[in-house]
PDB file of C-alpha atoms and ligand atoms in Angstrom:
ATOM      1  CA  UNK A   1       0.397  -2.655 -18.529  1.00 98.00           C
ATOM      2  CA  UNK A   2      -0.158   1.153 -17.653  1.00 98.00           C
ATOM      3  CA  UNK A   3       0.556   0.948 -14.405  1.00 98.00           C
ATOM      4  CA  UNK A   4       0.225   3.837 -10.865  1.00 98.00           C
ATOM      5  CA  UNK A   5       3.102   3.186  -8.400  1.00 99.00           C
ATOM      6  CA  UNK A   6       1.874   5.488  -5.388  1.00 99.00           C
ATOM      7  CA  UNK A   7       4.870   5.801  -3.004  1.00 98.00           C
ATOM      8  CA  UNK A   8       7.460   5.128  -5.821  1.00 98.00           C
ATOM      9  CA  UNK A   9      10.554   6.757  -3.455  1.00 98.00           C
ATOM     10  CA  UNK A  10      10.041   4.451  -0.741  1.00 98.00           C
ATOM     11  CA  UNK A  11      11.918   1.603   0.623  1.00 98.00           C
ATOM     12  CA  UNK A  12       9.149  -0.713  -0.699  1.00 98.00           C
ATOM     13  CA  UNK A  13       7.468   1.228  -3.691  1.00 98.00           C
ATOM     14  CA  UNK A  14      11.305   2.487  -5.213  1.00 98.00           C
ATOM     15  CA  UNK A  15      11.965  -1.086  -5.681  1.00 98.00           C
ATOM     16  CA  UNK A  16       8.613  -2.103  -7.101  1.00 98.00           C
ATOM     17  CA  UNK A  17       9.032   1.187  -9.549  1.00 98.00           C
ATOM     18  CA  UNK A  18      12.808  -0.136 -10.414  1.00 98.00           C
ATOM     19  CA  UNK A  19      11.463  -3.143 -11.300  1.00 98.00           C
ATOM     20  CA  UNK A  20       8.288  -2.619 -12.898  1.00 98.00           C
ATOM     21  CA  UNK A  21       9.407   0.195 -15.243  1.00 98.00           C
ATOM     22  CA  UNK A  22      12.037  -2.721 -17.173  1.00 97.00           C
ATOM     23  CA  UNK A  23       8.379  -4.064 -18.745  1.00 97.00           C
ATOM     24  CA  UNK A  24       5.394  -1.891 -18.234  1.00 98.00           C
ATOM     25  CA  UNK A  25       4.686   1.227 -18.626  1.00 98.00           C
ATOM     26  CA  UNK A  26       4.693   2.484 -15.018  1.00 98.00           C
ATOM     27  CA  UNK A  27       3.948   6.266 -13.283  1.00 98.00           C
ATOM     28  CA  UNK A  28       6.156   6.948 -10.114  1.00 98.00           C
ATOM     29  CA  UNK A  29       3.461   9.280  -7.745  1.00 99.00           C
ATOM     30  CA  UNK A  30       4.358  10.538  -4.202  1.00 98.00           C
ATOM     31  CA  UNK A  31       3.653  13.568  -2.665  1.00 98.00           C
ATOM     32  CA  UNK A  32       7.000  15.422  -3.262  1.00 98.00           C
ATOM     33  CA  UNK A  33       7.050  14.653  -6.807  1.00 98.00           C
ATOM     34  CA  UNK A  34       7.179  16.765  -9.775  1.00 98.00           C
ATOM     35  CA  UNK A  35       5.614  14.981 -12.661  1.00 98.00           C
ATOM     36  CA  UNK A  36       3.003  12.737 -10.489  1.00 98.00           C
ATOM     37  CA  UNK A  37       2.142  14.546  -7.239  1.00 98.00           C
ATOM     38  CA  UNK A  38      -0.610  12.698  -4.872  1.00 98.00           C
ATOM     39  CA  UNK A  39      -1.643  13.041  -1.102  1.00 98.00           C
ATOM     40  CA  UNK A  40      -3.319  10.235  -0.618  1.00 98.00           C
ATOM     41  CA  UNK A  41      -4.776  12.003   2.736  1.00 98.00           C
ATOM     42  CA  UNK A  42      -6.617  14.216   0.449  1.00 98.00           C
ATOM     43  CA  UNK A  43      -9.484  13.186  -2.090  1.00 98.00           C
ATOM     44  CA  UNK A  44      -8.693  16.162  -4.249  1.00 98.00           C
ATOM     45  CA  UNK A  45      -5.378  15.027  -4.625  1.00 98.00           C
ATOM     46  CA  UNK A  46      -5.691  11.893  -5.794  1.00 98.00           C
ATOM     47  CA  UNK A  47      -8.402  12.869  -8.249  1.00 98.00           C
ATOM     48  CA  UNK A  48      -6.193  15.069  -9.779  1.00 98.00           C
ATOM     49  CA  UNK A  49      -3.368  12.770 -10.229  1.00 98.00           C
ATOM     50  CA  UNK A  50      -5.688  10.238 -12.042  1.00 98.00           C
ATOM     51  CA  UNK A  51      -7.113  13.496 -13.976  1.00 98.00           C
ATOM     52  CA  UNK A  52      -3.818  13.883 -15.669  1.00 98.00           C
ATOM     53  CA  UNK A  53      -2.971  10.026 -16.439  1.00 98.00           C
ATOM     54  CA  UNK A  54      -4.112   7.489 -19.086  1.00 98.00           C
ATOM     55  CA  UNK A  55      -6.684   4.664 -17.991  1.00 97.00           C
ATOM     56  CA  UNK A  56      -4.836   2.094 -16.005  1.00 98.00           C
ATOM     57  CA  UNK A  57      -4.542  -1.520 -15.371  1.00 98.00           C
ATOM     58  CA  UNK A  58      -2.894  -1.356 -12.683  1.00 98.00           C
ATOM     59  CA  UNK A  59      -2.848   0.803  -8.934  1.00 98.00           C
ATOM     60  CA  UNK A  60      -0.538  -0.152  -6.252  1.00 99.00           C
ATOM     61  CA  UNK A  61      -0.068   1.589  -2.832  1.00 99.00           C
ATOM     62  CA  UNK A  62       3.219   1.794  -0.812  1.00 99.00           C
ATOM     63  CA  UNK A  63       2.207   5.156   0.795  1.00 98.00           C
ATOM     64  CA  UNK A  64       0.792   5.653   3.927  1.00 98.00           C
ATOM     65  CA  UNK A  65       1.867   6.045   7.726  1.00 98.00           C
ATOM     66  CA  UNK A  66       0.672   5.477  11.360  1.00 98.00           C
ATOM     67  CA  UNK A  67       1.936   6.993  14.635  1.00 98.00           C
ATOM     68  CA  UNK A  68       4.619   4.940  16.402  1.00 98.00           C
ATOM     69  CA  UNK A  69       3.833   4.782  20.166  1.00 98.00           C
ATOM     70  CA  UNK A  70       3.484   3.323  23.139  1.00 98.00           C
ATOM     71  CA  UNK A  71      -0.021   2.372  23.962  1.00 98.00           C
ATOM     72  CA  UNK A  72      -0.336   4.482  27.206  1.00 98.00           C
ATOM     73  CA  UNK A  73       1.150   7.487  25.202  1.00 98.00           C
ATOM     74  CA  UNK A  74      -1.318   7.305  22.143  1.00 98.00           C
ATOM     75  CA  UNK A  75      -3.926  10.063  22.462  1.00 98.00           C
ATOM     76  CA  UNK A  76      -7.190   9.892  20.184  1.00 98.00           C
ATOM     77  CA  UNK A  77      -5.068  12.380  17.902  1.00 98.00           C
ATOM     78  CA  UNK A  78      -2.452   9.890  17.291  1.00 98.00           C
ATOM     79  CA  UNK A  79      -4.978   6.888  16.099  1.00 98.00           C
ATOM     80  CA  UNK A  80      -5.868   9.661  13.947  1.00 98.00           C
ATOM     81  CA  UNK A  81      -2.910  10.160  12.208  1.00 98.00           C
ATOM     82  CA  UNK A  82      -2.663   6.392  10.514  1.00 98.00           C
ATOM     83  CA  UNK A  83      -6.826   6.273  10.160  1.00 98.00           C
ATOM     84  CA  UNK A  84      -6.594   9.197   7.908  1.00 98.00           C
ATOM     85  CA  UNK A  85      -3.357   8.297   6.096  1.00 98.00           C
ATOM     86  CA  UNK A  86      -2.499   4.652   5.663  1.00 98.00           C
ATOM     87  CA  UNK A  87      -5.955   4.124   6.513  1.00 99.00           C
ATOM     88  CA  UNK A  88      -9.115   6.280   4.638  1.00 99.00           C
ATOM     89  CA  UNK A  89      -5.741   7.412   2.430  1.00 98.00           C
ATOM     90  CA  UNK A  90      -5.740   3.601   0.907  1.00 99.00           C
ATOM     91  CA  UNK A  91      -9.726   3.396   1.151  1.00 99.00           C
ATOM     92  CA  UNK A  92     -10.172   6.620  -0.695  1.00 98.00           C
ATOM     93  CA  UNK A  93      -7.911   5.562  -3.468  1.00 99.00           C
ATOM     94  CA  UNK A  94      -9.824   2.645  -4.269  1.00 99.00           C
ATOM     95  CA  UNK A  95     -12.925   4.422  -4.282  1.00 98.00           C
ATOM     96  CA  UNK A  96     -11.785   7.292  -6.725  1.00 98.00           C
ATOM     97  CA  UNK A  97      -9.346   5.100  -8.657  1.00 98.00           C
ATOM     98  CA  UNK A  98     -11.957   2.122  -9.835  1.00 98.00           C
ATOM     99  CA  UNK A  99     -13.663   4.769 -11.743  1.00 97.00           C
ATOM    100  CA  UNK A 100     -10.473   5.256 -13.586  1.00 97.00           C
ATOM    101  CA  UNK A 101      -9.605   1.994 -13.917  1.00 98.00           C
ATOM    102  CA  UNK A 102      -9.656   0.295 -17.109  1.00 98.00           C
ATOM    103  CA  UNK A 103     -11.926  -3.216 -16.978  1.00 98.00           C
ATOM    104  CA  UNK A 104     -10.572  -6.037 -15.653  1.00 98.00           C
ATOM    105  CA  UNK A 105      -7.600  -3.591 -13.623  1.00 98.00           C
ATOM    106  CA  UNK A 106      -5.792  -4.691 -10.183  1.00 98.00           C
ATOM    107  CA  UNK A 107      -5.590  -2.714  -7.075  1.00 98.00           C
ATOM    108  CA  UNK A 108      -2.985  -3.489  -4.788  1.00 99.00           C
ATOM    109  CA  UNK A 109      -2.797  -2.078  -1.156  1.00 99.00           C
ATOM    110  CA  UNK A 110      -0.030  -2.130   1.338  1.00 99.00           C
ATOM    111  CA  UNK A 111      -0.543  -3.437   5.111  1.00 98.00           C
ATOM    112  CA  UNK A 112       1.886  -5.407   7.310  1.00 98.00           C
ATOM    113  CA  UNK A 113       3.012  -7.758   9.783  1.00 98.00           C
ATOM    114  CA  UNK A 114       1.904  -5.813  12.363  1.00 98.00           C
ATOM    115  CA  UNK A 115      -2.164  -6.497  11.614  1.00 98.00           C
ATOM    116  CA  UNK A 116      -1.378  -9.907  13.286  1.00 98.00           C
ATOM    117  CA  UNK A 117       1.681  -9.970  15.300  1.00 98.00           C
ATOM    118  CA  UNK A 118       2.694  -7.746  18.344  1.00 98.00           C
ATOM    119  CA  UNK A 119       5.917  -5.509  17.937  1.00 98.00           C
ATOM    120  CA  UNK A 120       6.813  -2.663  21.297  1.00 98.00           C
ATOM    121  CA  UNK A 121       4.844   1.048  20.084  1.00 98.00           C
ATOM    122  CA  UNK A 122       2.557   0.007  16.931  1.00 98.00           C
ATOM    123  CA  UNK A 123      -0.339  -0.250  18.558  1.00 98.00           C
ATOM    124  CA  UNK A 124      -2.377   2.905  16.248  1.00 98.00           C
ATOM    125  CA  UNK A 125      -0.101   0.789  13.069  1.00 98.00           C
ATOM    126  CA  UNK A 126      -1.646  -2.511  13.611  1.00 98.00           C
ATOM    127  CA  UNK A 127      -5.414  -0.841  14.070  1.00 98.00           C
ATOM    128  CA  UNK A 128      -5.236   0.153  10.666  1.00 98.00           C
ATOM    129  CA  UNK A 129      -3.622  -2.546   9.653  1.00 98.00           C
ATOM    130  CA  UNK A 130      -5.913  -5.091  10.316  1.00 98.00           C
ATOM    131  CA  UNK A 131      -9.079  -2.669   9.250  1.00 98.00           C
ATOM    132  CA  UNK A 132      -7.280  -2.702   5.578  1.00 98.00           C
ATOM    133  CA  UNK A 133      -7.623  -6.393   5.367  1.00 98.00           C
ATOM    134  CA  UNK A 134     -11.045  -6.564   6.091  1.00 98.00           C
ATOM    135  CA  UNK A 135     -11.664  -3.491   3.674  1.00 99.00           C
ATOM    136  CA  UNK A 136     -10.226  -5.196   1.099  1.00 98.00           C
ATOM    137  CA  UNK A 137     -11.702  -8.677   2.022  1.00 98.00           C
ATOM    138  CA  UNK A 138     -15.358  -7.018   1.734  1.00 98.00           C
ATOM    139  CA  UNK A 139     -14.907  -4.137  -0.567  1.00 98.00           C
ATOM    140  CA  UNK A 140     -13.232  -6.690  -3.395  1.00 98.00           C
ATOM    141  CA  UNK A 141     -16.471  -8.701  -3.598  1.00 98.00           C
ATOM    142  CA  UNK A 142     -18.955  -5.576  -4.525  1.00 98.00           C
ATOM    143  CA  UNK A 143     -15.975  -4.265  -7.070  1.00 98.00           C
ATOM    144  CA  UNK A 144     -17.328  -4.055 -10.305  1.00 98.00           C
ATOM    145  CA  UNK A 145     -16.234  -4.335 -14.261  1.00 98.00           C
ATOM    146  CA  UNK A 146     -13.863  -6.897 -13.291  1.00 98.00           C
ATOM    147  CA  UNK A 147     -11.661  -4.707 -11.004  1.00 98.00           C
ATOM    148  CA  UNK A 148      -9.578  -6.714  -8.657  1.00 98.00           C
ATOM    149  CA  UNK A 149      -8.306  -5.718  -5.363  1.00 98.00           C
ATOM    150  CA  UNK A 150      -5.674  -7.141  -2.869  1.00 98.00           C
ATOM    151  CA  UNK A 151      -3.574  -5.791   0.039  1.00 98.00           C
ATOM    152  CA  UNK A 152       0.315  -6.955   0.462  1.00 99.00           C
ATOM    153  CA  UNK A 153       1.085  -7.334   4.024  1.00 98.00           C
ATOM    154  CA  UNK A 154       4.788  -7.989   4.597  1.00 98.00           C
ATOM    155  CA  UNK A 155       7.486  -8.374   7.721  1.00 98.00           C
ATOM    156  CA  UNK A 156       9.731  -5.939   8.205  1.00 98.00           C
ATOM    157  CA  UNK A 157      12.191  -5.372   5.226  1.00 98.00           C
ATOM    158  CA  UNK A 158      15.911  -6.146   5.692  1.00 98.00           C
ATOM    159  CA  UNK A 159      18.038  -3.144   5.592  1.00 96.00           C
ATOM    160  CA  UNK A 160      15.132  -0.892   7.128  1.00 95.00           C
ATOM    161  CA  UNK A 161      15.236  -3.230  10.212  1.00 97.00           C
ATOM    162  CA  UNK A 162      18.764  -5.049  10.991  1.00 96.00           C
ATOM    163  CA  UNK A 163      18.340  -8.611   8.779  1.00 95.00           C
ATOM    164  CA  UNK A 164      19.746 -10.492  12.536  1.00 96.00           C
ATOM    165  CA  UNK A 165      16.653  -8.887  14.506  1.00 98.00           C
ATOM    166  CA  UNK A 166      13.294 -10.253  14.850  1.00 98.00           C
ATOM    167  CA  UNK A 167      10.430  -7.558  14.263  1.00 98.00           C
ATOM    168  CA  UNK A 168       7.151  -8.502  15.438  1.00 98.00           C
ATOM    169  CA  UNK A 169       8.642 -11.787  16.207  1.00 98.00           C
ATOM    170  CA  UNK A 170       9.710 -12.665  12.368  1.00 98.00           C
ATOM    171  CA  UNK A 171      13.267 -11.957  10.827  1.00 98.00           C
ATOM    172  CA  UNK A 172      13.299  -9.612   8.226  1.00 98.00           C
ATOM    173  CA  UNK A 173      12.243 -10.394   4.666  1.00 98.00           C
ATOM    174  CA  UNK A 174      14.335  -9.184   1.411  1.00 98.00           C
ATOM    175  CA  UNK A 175      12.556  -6.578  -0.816  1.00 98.00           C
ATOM    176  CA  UNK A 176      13.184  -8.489  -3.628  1.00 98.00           C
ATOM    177  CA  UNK A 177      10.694 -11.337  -2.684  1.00 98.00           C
ATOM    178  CA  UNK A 178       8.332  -8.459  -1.518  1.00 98.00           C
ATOM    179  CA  UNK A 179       7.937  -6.945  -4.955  1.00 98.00           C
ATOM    180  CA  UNK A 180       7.497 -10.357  -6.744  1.00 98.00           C
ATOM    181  CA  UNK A 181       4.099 -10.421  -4.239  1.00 98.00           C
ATOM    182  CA  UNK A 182       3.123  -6.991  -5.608  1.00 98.00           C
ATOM    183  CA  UNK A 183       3.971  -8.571  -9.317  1.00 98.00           C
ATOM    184  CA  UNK A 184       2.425 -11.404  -8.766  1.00 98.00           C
ATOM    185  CA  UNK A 185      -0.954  -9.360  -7.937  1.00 98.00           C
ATOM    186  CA  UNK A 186      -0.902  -7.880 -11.249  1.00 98.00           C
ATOM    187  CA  UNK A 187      -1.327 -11.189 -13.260  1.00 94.00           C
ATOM    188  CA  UNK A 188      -3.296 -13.430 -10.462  1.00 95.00           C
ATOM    189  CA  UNK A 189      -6.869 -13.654 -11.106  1.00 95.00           C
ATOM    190  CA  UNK A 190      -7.515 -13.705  -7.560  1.00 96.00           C
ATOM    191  CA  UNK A 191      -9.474 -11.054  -5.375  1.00 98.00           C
ATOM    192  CA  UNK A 192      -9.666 -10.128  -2.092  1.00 98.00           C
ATOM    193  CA  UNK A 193      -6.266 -11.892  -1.292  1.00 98.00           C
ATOM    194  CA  UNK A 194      -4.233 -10.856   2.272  1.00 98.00           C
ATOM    195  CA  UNK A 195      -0.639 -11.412   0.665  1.00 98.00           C
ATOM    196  CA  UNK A 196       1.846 -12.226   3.627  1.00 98.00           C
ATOM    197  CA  UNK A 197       4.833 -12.655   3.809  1.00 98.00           C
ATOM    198  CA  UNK A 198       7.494 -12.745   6.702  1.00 98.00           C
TER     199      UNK A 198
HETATM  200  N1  LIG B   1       9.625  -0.506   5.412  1.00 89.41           N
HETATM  201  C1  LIG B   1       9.170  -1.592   6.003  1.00 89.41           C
HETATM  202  O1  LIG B   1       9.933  -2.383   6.620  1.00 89.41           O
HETATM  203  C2  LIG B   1       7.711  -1.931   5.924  1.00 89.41           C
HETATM  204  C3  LIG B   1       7.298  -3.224   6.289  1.00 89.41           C
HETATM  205  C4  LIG B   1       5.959  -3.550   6.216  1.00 89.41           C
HETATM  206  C5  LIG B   1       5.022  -2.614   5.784  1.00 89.41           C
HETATM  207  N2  LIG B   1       5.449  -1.364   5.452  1.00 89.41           N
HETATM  208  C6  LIG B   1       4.430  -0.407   5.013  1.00 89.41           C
HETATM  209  O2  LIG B   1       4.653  -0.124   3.651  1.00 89.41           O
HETATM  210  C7  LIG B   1       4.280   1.220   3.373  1.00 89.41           C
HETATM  211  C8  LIG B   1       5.477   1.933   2.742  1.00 89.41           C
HETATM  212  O3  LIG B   1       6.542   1.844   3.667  1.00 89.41           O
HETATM  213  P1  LIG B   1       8.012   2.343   3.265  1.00 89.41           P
HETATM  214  O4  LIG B   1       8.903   1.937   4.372  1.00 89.41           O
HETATM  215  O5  LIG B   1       8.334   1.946   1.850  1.00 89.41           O
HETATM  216  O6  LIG B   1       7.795   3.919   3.338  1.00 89.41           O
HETATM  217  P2  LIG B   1       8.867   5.101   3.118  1.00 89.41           P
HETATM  218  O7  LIG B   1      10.215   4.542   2.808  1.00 89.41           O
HETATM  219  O8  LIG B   1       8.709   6.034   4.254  1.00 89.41           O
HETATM  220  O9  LIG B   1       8.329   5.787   1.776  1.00 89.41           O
HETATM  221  C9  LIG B   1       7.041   6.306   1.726  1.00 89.41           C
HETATM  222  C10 LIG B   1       6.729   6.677   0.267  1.00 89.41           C
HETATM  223  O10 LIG B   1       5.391   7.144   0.210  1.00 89.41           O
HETATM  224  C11 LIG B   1       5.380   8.538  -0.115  1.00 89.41           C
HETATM  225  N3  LIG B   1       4.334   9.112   0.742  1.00 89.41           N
HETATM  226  C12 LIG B   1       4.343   9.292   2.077  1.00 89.41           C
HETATM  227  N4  LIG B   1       3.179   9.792   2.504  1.00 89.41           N
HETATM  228  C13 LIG B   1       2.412   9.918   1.394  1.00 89.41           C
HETATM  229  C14 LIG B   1       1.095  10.403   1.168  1.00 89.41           C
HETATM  230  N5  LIG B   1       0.319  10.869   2.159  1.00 89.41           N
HETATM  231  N6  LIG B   1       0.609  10.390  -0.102  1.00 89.41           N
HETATM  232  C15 LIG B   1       1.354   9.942  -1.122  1.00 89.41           C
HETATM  233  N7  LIG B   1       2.619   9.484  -0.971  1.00 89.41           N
HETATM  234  C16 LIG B   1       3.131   9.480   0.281  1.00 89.41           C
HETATM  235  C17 LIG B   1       6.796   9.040   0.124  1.00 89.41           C
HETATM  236  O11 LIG B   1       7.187  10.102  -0.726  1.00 89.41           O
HETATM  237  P3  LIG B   1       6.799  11.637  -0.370  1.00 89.41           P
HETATM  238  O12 LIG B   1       7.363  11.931   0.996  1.00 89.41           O
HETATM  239  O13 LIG B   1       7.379  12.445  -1.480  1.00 89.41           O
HETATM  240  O14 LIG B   1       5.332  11.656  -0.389  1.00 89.41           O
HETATM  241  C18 LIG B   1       7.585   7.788  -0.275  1.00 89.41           C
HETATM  242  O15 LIG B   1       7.637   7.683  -1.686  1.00 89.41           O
HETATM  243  C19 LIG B   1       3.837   1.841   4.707  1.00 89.41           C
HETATM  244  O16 LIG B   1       2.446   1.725   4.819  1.00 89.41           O
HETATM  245  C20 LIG B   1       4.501   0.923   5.741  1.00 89.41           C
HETATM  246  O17 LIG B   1       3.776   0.880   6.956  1.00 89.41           O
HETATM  247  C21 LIG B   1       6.762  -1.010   5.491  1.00 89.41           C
END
């Protein structure tokens, strides 16, 4: 499969790329990069990414941020900063990449935990959170040509969080069972899926 890793530095979206690349043919895009740069925060950019690659069958997202906070500290600004990014970033990219998209291709977004379960500060993380999954639970059904699209919501990932501490009342999980959800996506027939796991 041809397939757009957006994110590929990342603590989740390096290890999909790492694996991925072994059998696929895979594109590694993040904003600081040199042969695939993309902003997801900005429609222009992500056009022109998909300008300069071959049809896909495959998109997944591990880009994307929210402002850490305590509730009484977020201002309107703040919810701002993860409704434009992880947010409309992840809602534009399905809207400009299905047109790219070869028939029958897979979208795969990236939530979290925290669109269910209550962790100190995430407040503006879990709004967006929880409007991805029911983006992708309504957008997947009016997707057309075959184009399938799912969101992978996991816990917090050992090593980023300590592996003895509970985040958002879960233990960490290990990246390695993360990315076989995001593989898993590519060859499922299902649409419209909210993949947890923690
Ligand atoms: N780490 C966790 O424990 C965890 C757990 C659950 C969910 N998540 C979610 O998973 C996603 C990825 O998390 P992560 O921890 O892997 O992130 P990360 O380590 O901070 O890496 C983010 C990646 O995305 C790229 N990026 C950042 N902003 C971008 C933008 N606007 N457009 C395009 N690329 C962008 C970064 O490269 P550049 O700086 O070069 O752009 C980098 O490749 C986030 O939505 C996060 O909330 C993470």
């Amino acid at each position: 499969m041809k397939i757009l890793i957006i994110g590929a530095t990342g603590t989740i979206g390096k290890e999909i790329y790492d694996h991925l690349k072994e059998n696929h043919e895979v594109y590694a895009a993040h904003r600081n990069s040199d042969s695939y740069p993309i902003d997801i925060t900005n429609k222009d950019s992500i056009k022109s990414l998909f300008d300069t690659l071959p049809k896909l069958d495959a998109v997944i997202n591990a880009a994307g941020t929210a402002s850490w906070k305590h509730f009484s500290d977020l201002s309107e600004e703040d919810y701002y900063v993860g409704i434009k990014s992880k947010l409309m970033g992840q809602v534009n990219l399905v809207h400009i990449a299905k047109d790219y998209l070869n028939e029958n291709a897979v979208i795969t977004l990236t939530t979290g935990i925290l669109a269910e379960h209550y962790e100190p500060n995430t407040t503006a993380l879990s709004l967006v959170n929880g409007a991805i999954h029911s983006f992708v639970n309504s957008a997947a059904k009016e997707l057309e040509r075959g184009i399938r699209l799912n969101v992978v919501a996991p816990g917090a990932i050992a090593g980023d969080f300590p592996e003895d501490q509970k985040f958002a009342g879960y233990l960490p999980v290990q990246i390695q069972d993360v990315v076989k959800i995001y593989e898993y996506t590519l060859t499922s027939t299902n649409t419209g899926q909210i993949l947890k796991i923690y």
